[in-house]
Each structure stands twice: as structure tokens, then as C-alpha cells.
C-alpha positions as a printed Julia matrix, in Angstrom:
558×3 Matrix{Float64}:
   0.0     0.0     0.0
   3.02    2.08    0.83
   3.44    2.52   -2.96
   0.62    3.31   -3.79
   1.05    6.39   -1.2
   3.97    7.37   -3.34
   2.51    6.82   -6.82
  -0.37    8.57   -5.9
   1.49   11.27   -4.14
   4.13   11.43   -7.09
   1.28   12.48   -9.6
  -1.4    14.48   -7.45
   0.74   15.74   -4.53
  -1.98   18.14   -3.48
  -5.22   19.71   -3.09
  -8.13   21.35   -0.38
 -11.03   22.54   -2.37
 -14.24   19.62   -1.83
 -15.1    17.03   -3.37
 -18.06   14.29   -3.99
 -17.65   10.44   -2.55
 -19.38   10.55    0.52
 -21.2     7.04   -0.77
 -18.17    5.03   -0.46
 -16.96    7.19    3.11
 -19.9     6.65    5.24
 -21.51    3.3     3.88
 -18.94    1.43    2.67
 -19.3    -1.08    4.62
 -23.0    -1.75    3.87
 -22.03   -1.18    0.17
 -19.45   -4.06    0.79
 -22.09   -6.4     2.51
 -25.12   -5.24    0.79
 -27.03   -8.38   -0.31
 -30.49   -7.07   -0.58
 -32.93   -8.91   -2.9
 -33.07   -6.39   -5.54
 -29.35   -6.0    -5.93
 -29.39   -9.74   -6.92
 -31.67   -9.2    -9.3
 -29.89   -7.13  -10.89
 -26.4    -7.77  -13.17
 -23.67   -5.74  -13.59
 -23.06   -4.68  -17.46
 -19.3    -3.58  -16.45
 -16.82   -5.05  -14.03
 -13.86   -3.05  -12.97
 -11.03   -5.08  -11.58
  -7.22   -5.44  -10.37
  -7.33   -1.78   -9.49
  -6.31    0.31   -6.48
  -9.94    1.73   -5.45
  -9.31    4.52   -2.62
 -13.1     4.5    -1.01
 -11.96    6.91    1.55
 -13.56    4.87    4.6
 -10.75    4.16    7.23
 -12.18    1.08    8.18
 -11.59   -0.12    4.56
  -9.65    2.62    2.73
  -8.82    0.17   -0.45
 -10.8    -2.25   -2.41
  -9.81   -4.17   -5.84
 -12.77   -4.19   -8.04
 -16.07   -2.74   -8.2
 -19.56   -3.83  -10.23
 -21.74   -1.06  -12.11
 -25.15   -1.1   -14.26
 -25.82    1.66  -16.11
 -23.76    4.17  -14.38
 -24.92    2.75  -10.45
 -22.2     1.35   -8.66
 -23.57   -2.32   -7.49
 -20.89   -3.19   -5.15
 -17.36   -2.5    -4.26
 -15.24   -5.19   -2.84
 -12.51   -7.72   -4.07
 -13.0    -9.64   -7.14
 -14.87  -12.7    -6.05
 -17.75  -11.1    -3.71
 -18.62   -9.0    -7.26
 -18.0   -11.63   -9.68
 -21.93  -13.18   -9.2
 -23.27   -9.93  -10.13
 -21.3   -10.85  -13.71
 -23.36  -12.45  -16.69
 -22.21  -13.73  -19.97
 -22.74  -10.59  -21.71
 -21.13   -8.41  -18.91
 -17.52   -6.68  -19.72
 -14.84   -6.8   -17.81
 -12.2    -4.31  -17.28
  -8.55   -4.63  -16.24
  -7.27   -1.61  -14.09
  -3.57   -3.75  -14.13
  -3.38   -1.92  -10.5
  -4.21    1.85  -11.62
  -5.89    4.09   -9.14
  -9.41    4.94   -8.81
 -10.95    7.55   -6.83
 -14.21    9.16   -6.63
 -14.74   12.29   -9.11
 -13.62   15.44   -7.72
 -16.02   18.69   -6.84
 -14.79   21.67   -7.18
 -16.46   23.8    -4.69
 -15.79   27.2    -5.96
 -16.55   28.09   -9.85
 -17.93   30.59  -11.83
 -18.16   28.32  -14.68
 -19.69   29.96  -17.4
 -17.94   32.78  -17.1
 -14.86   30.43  -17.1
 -15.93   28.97  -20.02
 -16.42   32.67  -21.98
 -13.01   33.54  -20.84
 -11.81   30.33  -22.54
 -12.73   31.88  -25.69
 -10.91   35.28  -25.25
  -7.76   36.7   -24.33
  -5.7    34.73  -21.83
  -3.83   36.39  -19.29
  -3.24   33.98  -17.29
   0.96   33.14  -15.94
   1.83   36.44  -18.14
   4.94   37.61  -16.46
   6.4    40.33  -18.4
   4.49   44.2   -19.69
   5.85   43.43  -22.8
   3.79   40.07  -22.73
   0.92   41.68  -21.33
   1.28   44.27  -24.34
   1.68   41.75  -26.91
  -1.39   39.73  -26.21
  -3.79   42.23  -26.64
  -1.72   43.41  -30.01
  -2.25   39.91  -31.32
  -5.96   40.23  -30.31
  -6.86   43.55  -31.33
  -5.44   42.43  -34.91
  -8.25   39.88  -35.74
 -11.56   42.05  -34.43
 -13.49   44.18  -36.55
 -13.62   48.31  -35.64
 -15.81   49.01  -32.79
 -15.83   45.72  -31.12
 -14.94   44.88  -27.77
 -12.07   43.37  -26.9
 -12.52   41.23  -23.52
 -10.15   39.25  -21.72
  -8.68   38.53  -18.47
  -6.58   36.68  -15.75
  -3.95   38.88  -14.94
  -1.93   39.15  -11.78
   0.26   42.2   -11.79
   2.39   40.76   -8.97
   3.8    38.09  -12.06
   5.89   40.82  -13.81
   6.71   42.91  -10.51
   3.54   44.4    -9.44
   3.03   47.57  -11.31
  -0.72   48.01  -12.13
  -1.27   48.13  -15.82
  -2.92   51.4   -17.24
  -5.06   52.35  -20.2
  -1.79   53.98  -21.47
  -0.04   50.78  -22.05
  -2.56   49.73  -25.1
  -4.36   53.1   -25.91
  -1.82   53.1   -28.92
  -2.71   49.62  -30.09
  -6.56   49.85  -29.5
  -7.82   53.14  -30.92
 -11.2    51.76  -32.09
 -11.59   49.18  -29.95
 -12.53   49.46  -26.83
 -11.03   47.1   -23.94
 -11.68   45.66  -21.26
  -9.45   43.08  -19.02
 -10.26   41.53  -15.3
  -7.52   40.59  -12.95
  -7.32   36.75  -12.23
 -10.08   37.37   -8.83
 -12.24   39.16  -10.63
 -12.56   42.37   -8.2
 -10.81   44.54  -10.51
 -10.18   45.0   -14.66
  -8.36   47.53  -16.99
 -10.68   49.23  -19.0
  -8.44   51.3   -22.24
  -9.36   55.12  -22.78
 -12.03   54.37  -25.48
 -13.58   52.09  -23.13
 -13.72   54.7   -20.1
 -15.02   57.55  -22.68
 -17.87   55.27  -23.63
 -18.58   54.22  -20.12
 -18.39   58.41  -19.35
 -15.29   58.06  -16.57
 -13.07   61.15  -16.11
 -11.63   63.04  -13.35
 -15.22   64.43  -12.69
 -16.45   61.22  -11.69
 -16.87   59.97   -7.44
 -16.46   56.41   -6.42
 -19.5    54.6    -6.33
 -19.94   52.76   -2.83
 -17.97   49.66   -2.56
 -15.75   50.49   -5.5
 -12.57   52.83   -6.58
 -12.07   54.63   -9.75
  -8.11   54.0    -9.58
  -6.51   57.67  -10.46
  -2.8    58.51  -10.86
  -1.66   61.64   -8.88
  -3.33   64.62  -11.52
  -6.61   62.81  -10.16
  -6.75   61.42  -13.85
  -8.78   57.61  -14.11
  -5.75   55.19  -14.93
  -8.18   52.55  -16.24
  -8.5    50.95  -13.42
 -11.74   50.14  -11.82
 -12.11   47.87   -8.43
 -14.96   46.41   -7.36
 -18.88   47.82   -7.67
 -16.45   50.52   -9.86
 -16.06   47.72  -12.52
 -20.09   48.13  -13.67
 -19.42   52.15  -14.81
 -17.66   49.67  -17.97
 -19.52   46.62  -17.65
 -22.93   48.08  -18.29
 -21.73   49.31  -21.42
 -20.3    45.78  -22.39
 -23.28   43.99  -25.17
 -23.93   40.84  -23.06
 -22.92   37.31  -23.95
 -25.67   35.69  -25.95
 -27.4    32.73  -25.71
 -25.48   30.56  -28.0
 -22.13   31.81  -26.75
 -23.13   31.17  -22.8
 -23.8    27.77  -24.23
 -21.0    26.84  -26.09
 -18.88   28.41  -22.46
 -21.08   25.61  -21.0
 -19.86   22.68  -23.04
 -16.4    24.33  -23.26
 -15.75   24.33  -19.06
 -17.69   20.86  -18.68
 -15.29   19.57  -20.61
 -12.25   21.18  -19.24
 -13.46   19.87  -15.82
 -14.12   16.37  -16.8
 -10.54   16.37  -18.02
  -9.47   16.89  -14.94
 -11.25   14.46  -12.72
 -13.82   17.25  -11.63
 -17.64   15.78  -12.05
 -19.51   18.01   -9.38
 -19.15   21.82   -9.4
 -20.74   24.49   -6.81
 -21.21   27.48   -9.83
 -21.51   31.13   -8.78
 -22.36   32.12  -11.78
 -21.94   35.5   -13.92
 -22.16   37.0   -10.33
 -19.13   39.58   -9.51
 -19.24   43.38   -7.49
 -20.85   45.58   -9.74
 -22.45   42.47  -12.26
 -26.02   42.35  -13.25
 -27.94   39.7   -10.25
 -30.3    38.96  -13.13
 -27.5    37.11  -14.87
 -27.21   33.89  -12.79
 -30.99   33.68  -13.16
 -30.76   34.38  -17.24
 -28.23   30.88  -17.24
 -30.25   28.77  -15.14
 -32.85   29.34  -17.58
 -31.29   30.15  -21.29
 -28.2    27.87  -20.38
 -28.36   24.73  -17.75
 -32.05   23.94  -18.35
 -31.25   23.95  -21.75
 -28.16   21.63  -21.38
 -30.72   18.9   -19.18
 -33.02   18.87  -21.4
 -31.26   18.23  -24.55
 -28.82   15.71  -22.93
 -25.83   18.02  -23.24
 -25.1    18.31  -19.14
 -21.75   16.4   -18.33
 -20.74   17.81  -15.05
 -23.22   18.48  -12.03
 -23.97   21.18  -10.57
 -24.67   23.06   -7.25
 -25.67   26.36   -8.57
 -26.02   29.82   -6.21
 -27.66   32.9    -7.29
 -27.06   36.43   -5.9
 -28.46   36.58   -2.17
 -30.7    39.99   -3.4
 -32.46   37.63   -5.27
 -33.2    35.17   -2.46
 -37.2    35.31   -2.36
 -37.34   34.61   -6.06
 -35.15   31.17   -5.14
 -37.34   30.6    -2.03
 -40.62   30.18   -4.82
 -38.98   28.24   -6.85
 -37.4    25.45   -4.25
 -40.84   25.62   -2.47
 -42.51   24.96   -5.84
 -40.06   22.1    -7.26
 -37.42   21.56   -4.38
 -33.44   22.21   -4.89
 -33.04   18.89   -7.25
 -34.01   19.72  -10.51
 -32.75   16.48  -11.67
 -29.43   14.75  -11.5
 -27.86   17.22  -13.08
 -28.98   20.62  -11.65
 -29.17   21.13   -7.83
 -30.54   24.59   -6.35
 -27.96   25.23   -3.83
 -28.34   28.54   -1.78
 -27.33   32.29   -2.22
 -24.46   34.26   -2.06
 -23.18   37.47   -1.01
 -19.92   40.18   -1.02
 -18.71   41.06    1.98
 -15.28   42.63    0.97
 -12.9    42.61   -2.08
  -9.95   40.87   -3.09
  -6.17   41.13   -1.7
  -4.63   41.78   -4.97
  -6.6    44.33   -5.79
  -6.39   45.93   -2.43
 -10.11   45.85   -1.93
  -9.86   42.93    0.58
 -11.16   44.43    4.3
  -8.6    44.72    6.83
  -8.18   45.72   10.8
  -5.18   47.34    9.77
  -3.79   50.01    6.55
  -2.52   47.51    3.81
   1.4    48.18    4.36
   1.95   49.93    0.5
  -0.83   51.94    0.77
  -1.41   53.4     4.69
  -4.44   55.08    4.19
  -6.11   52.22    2.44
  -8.04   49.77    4.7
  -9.69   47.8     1.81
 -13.44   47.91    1.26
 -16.94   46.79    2.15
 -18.48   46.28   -0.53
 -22.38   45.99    0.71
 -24.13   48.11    3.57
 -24.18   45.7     6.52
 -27.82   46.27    7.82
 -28.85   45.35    4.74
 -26.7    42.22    4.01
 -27.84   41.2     7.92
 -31.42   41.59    6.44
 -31.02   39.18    3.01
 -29.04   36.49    5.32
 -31.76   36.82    7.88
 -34.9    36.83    5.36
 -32.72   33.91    3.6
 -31.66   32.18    6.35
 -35.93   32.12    7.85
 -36.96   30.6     4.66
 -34.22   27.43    5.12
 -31.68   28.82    1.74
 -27.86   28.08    2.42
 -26.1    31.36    3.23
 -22.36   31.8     1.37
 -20.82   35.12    1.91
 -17.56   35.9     0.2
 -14.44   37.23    2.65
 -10.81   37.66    2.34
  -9.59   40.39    5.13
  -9.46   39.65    8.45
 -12.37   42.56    9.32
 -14.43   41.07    6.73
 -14.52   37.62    8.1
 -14.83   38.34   11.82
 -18.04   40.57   10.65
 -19.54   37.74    8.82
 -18.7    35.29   11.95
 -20.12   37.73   14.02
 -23.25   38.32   11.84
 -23.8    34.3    11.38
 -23.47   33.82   15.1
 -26.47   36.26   15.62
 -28.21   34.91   12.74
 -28.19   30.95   14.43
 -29.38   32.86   17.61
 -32.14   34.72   16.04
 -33.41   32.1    14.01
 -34.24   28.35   14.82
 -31.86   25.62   15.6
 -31.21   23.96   12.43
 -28.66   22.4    10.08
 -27.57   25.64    8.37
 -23.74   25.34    7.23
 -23.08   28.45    7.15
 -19.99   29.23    4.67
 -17.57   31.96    4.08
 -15.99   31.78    0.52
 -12.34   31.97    0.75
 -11.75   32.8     4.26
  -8.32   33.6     3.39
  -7.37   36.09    5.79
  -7.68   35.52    9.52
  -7.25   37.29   12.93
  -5.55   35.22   15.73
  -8.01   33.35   16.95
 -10.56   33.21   14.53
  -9.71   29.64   13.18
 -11.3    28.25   16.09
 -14.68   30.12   15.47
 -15.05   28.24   12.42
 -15.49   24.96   14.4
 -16.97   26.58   17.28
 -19.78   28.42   15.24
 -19.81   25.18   12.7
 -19.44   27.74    9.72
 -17.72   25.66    6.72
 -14.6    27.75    5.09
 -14.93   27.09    1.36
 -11.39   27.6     0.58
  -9.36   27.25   -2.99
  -6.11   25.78   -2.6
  -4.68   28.14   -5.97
  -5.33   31.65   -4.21
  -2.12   30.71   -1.75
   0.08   30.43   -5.36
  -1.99   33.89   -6.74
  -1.42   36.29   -3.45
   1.69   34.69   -1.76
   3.24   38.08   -2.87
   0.81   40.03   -2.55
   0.62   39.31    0.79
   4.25   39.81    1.56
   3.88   43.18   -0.26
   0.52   44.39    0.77
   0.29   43.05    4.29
   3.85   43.25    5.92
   6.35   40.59    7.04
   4.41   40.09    9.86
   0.86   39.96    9.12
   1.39   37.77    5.66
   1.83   35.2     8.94
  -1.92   35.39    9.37
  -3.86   32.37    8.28
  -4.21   32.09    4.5
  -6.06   29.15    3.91
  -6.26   29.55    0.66
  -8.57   29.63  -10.36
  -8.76   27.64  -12.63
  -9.95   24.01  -12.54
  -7.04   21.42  -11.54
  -7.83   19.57   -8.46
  -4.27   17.79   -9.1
  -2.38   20.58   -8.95
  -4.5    21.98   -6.15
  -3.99   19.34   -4.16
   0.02   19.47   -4.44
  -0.71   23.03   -3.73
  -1.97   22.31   -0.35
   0.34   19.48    0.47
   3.51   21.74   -0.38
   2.08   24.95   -0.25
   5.66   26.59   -2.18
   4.55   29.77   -4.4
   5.86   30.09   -7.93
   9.47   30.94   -7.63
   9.51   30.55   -3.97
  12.04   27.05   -2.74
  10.59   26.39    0.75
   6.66   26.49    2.08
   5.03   29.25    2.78
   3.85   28.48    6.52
   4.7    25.4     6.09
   2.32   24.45   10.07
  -1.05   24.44    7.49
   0.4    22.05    4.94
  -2.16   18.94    4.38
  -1.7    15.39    4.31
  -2.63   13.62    1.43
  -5.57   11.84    2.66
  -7.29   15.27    4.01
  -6.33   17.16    0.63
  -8.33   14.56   -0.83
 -11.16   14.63    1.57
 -11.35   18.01    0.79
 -12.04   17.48   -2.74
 -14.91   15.27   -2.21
 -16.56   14.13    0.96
 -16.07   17.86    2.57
 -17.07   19.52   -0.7
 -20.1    17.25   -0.58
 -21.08   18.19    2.79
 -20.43   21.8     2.62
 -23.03   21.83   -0.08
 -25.72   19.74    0.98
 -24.82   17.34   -1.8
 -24.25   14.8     0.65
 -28.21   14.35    1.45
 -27.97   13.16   -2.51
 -24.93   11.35   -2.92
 -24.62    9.59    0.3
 -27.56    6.61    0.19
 -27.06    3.0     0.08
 -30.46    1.73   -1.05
 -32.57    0.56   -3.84
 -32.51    3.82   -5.09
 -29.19    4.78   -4.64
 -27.97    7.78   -6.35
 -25.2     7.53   -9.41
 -21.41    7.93   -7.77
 -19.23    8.99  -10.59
 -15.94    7.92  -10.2
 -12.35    9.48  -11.87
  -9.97    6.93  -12.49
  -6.49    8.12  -12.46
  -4.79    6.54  -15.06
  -0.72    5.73  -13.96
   1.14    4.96  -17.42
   0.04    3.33  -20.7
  -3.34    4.96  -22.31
  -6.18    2.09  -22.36
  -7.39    0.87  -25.52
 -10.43    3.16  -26.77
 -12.99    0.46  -26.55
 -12.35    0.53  -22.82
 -12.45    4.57  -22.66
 -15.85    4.36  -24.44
 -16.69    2.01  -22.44
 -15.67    4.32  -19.31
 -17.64    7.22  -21.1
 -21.05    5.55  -21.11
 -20.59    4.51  -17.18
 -19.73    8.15  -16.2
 -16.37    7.77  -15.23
 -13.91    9.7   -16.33
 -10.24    8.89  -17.55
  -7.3    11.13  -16.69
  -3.81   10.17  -17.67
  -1.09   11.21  -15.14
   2.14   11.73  -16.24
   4.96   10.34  -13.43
């Protein structure tokens, strides 16, 4: 077993986002021993066998083959207490010792969005101005005059950390206006044809919650953070329907690629971004995917907590499952920023900019009042934090809210929870509030926290995106920063076994996916599984064969 520790470890090594097996954790044994008259009755159509199948139960952690009819997982066990579920006509694959694990959930998406981006300008690991400067040359080159030129997923702390500014492509976009988010999505560069259209100049205040970035003749730079960002975005023609669908298929299929099967989507939702967009995808995009067999990757979806009574008629009329494909999973709210952008809320002056102590983005009375209303009517609550004010208002806002309201089963989660006061870690568990937390944002910020926070206070908790649960979880196993050589508080590295947890029975739990995942009974629900393929690719009849059971194939390299 010991090598399979180090195989394993060898080609994930890390991750501590949440994930989607609770099946196999919590009734694995009565999957192993389950015998009940109507299993008999049935036959498996596939047998998977000789493989390394990590069920996550620590009573039985491995097993060697499992049996599956039409996508439901029949029994897992060794070979011979699955082989009687085999008829002549059943297939039988080989694993030859490969690992199998269940499919990863990502717990923290804005997928169609990611999917749009996918299709535009990537700025993504650009290190260099002259890079940055290139790209949107290159662009700018194949649109036609007067269309926009969108793009994104920037970090300006890859090539130094100076901001960019409209001046660096005013010259190369003259008729085309711009516009460009940083990777967290809490601020974007907008070019000079793009701010005359939206009507920004010097004249202009900062809305609440946002900052019109100016340089020191109180000029806009082209930089807009926060509830700012909708001066341009409301100018922006919107995605149609077609394209939102095609972002669909595109990010389903980047996340089956990598093992992911179950996402928790946020949506088009962002400070200063229309609430009505979530709701326009639910309806336009995902029930159109269900219906016409085109969904490949569940979904947990969240719309905008402003919205919440319009989610309260529709669970009450229909429930959260829409079908296997679409659950209705809660609301969502801003609390702060981001720390890159300097928007993140802080106790303390960021330590490059001493009069700046980040922002809060919503009027607290009246985000108390949406959780509250929310909360009443039984919705999951998610409010997004990063500074250390931020969370400890939340914390302090959900502990009132658990008070106020009736004992029940709430989870309670803070997106990100990345920045934390001594102390608060423990509230967490004390308050049972789940910190949905993305492995990634520890490789985005390290430097900006070591710029923007101080030597000392980048030592506060950072518990920290694209869609790689493998290299997420070596993220939060080694927790080393581009370019850095040791681990960046190296006391909150994971183990393996909890980064994988993380991506599965946690992420179930934290999104009330576990109430439909975790049954052992003649209805049991469909566990999809990602087999993590160690060395030679299997023959395609097999990968078919994979394809029509739901599982999905990933080839590691060593």
C-alpha cells in the first residue's frame, strides 16, 4: 500500500477545495455487505477489476474491483464477492493496479464565465508588460472596428507588481474598446475608449464599494475595483445565448478532463455584475443543457443573495433537485474585495498603501437583512471574505443569525476565508461555519501578501482559479509559491488523505450534496468515479466504455 502512497502522491501531490464520494466514506461497509434482494436481481453490465480503489472509509480505505449497471455502482469489494453480479454478456475491465478515486467537486466556480473567458484573451501566468502588451496586439489584430475586446486573468504581482494602465494599449486599440479583469475578478483595466464610452473622467466619485483608480493629476488610470467595474460593464453587449452555451460545453469539458464531475457554480455574479444574470443561465443555459442531454458535469448552482425570495418560490414549488444534473444550492453574497486588488477588508492600513483599509463592498444592515430573510426561509447562506475585518463581521453576523433564528442544520460558509485574525480559526469549528477555501489563491497572493500586508501579518492564516484539483492538491500538500524554494507556513500544509477529503466528501457536505450522494439503497444515487490513469493509455474500446458509465479517464504523467 506504501506505494501506492507514493505513486499517488508522485502524480497528485496536493489539493483542499471539496469534493463528492461521501457514498463510499460513510456506507462502505454496507455497500461491501449489501445483499439485498433487488441488488441480486440485478447484473452488472461492467466489471472493474485489479485496481487500487481509494473509497476513503478508514475502516476499509482500499478495495480491488467494483460492479456497475448503467452508471450505479452495485458493489465495491474484491474480485470474487462481485464476480456473481457478472453475466455472460457483462464486460470486464482490467485496471492492471491503476488508481481509482471518486470524481472530484470543485467547490468554488464561476463556470460559465470560465468557459467565456476560454474563448478570449488569456492572461493567465503572463509575467512580463511586454507580454501583457503583446497579447492584446495579437488580439486587437483579428476584431473588426468598434468591437470589444474582452479578456482577463492577470496578476500584476507576475511581472513585478506595477498596475497596468489604459496607457499601455491606448496606442494599439484606438477603435476598440477594452476591457481586461484581474485573475479574482474584483478589478479589470478598461483602455481610454472604453472609459469615454462608459463616461469616466476626473469628474467622476467612487461609487460605494468600489474605486475609480486615479494617478496623482486625479486622472482615471483605467482601473476600476470592485462595484467601480459596472461604470464599464454596463456598457459591455452581453454574452448571448449561444455563446453562454458553447462556455457551458467548453468548461464541462475542461473539468471532466481533470477528474472534476460536481461543481458548486456562482455564476456570472461579480461586485458591480447584473444579479439577473445567474438567473438568465439557469434558464437560457443549464435547463437547456438537461433537457437536450448536453449536461456532463453536475452542478450546485447559487444565485445572488438579493435575489433570495425569487429562489425561495422556486425550491418551495419544485425543491433544490431539478434532476441529477442541476441542484438549487443557496445564495451568495460580497462582503469585501480581493487582496490583490487591495479591496480585501482589513483591521489594519494595507502596508503599500497606509491610508487604504480595503473595502466593504455591501451596507451591513442590509446584508444582515437578506441572510436573515434567507436564512428564515431554510436557503444556504455563502458570503464571500478575504480580510481579516471582513470575516470576523460575517462570523459575528452568522453567530447572531443561528441565535435569532431556529436551531437547524444551516452550514453556514464563508468563501475563501483567506485572511484571519488570531483566533478566529477556532470560530469556524466553534460556530460550525464551513470555510470554502481554494487551494490556488495561496500560489496567486503569496506576494501580494508579503507586499501588501507586511512581514508580519502575511503570517496570518491564508487558507487559501482555474480548474485542476491535481495541482491543487500538491498546492496544499507543499504549499511553495511560484518561484519561492521552501513552504510558505509550512504548520497548514495537508496530508494527502485530508487534501483529498477536501475534494470530495467535505465539498459534498459543505453543499448539501451529501443528502444526494450519500444513500445505500434501492434507489441509490449515481457515484461517478475518476480513475487516475498511472502509465500506458487504455485501448479506446475501454475509454468508451468508461464514457457511457460516467467515469472519467485522466492520464497522469509520473
Amino acid at each position: 500500500m506504501k506505494a501506492f502512497w507514493v505513486t499517488l502522491s508522485a502524480s497528485v501531490v496536493v489539493l483542499v477545495s471539496i469534493a463528492s464520494f461521501p457514498l463510499l466514506n460513510n456506507n462502505v461497509a454496507d455497500l461491501l455487505n449489501w445483499r439485498s434482494s433487488s441488488v441480486l436481481s440485478e447484473v452488472a453490465d461492467l466489471l472493474v477489476m485489479n485496481g487500487t480503489i481509494y473509497t476513503s472509509d478508514d475502516t476499509f480505505p482500499f478495495a480491488d474491483s467494483m460492479a456497475i449497471r448503467n452508471g450505479r455502482i452495485l458493489r465495491v469489494g474484491n474480485y470474487s464477492s462481485i464476480k456473481e453480479l457478472a453475466r455472460p454478456w457483462t464486460k470486464e475491465l482490467n485496471l492492471d493496479g491503476r488508481i481509482v478515486v471518486p470524481g472530484f467537486i470543485d467547490s468554488h466556480v464561476h463556470f460559465i464565465p470560465g468557459g467565456l473567458q476560454m474563448a478570449r484573451v488569456e492572461l493567465r501566468g503572463v509575467n512580463t508588460k511586454d507580454l501583457f502588451v503583446d497579447k492584446i496586439r495579437k488580439a486587437v489584430a483579428n476584431l473588426k472596428q468598434g468591437s470589444w475586446l474582452l479578456g482577463g486573468g492577470w496578476n500584476n504581482d507576475f511581472w513585478g507588481g506595477d498596475l497596468p494602465m489604459a496607457s499601455w494599449i491606448d496606442s494599439i486599440t484606438p477603435h476598440n474598446p477594452v476591457w481586461l479583469t484581474r485573475m479574482d475578478g474584483h478589478m479589470g483595466l478598461a483602455n481610454t475608449l472604453a472609459l469615454t464610452l462608459a463616461g469616466i473622467s476626473h469628474n467622476n466619485e467612487n461609487p460605494n464599494g468600489g474605486a475609480i483608480v486615479r494617478n496623482n493629476d486625479g486622472e482615471p488610470t483605467g482601473l476600476l475595483i470592485d462595484s467601480a467595474m459596472k461604470l464599464v460593464l454596463s456598457h459591455i453587449p452581453e454574452a448571448s445565448v449561444d455563446e453562454r452555451r458553447e462556455a457551458l460545453l467548453r468548461a464541462s469539458n475542461h473539468a471532466l478532463k481533470r477528474g472534476v464531475t460536481t461543481v458548486v457554480d456562482f455564476g456570472r455574479y461579480f461586485p458591480g455584475s447584473s444579479p439577473e444574470y445567474p438567473w438568465e443561465d439557469f434558464s437560457d443555459v443549464y435547463k437547456w443543457a438537461d433537457f437536450s442531454g448536453n449536461m456532463t458535469t453536475r452542478v450546485c448552482l447559487f444565485f445572488p443573495m438579493e435575489t433570495w425570495s425569487r429562489l425561495v418560490d422556486l425550491t418551495s414549488k419544485s425543491g433544490h433537485v431539478v434532476s441529477q444534473w442541476i441542484y438549487l444550492g443557496g445564495v451568495k453574497a460580497f462582503a469585501d474585495g480581493s487582496l490583490g486588488s487591495n479591496s480585501a477588508f482589513f483591521r489594519e492600513p494595507y502596508a503599500d498603501d497606509p491610508n487604504n483599509y480595503g473595502l466593504q463592498v455591501v451596507d451591513l444592515d442590509g446584508l444582515y437583512n437578506m441572510t436573515l430573510s434567507s436564512d428564515k426561509s431554510g436557503l444556504q447562506s455563502s458570503i464571500h471574505a478575504i480580510g481579516d475585518r471582513a470575516n470576523d463581521l460575517i462570523l459575528d453576523m452568522y453567530a447572531s443569525l443561528a441565535t435569532e433564528n431556529q436551531i437547524r442544520d444551516r452550514r453556514f460558509r464563508i468563501e475563501h476565508a483567506q485572511h484571519l485574525a488570531p483566533g478566529t480559526v477556532a470560530r469556524f469549528g466553534e460556530q460550525s461555519v464551513i470555510a470554502s477555501v481554494q487551494p490556488d489563491h495561496l500560489l496567486d497572493d503569496a506576494d501580494s501578501a508579503t507586499k501588501n500586508l507586511g512581514s508580519e501579518r502575511q503570517k496570518e492564516d491564508l487558507i487559501c482559479s482555474n480548474i485542476n484539483p491535481l495541482k491543487s492538491i500538491r498546492t496544499s500538500m507543499k504549499r511553495i509559491p511560484p518561484g519561492w524554494e521552501k513552504a510558505w507556513i509550512p504548520s497548514e500544509c495537508l496530508c494527502l488523505k485530508d487534501a483529498l477529503k477536501a475534494y470530495t466528501i467535505s465539498a459534498a457536505h459543505a453543499c448539501f450534496l451529501d443528502k444526494l450522494l450519500d444513500h445505500c439503497s434501492e434507489n441509490m444515487q449515481i457515484l461517478w468515479f475518476c480513475q487516475l490513469i498511472h502509465g500506458k493509455t487504455l485501448q479506446l474500446k475501454f475509454l468508451l466504455m468508461l464514457r457511457q458509465h460516467m467515469l472519467v479517464v485522466l492520464r497522469l504523467t509520473p
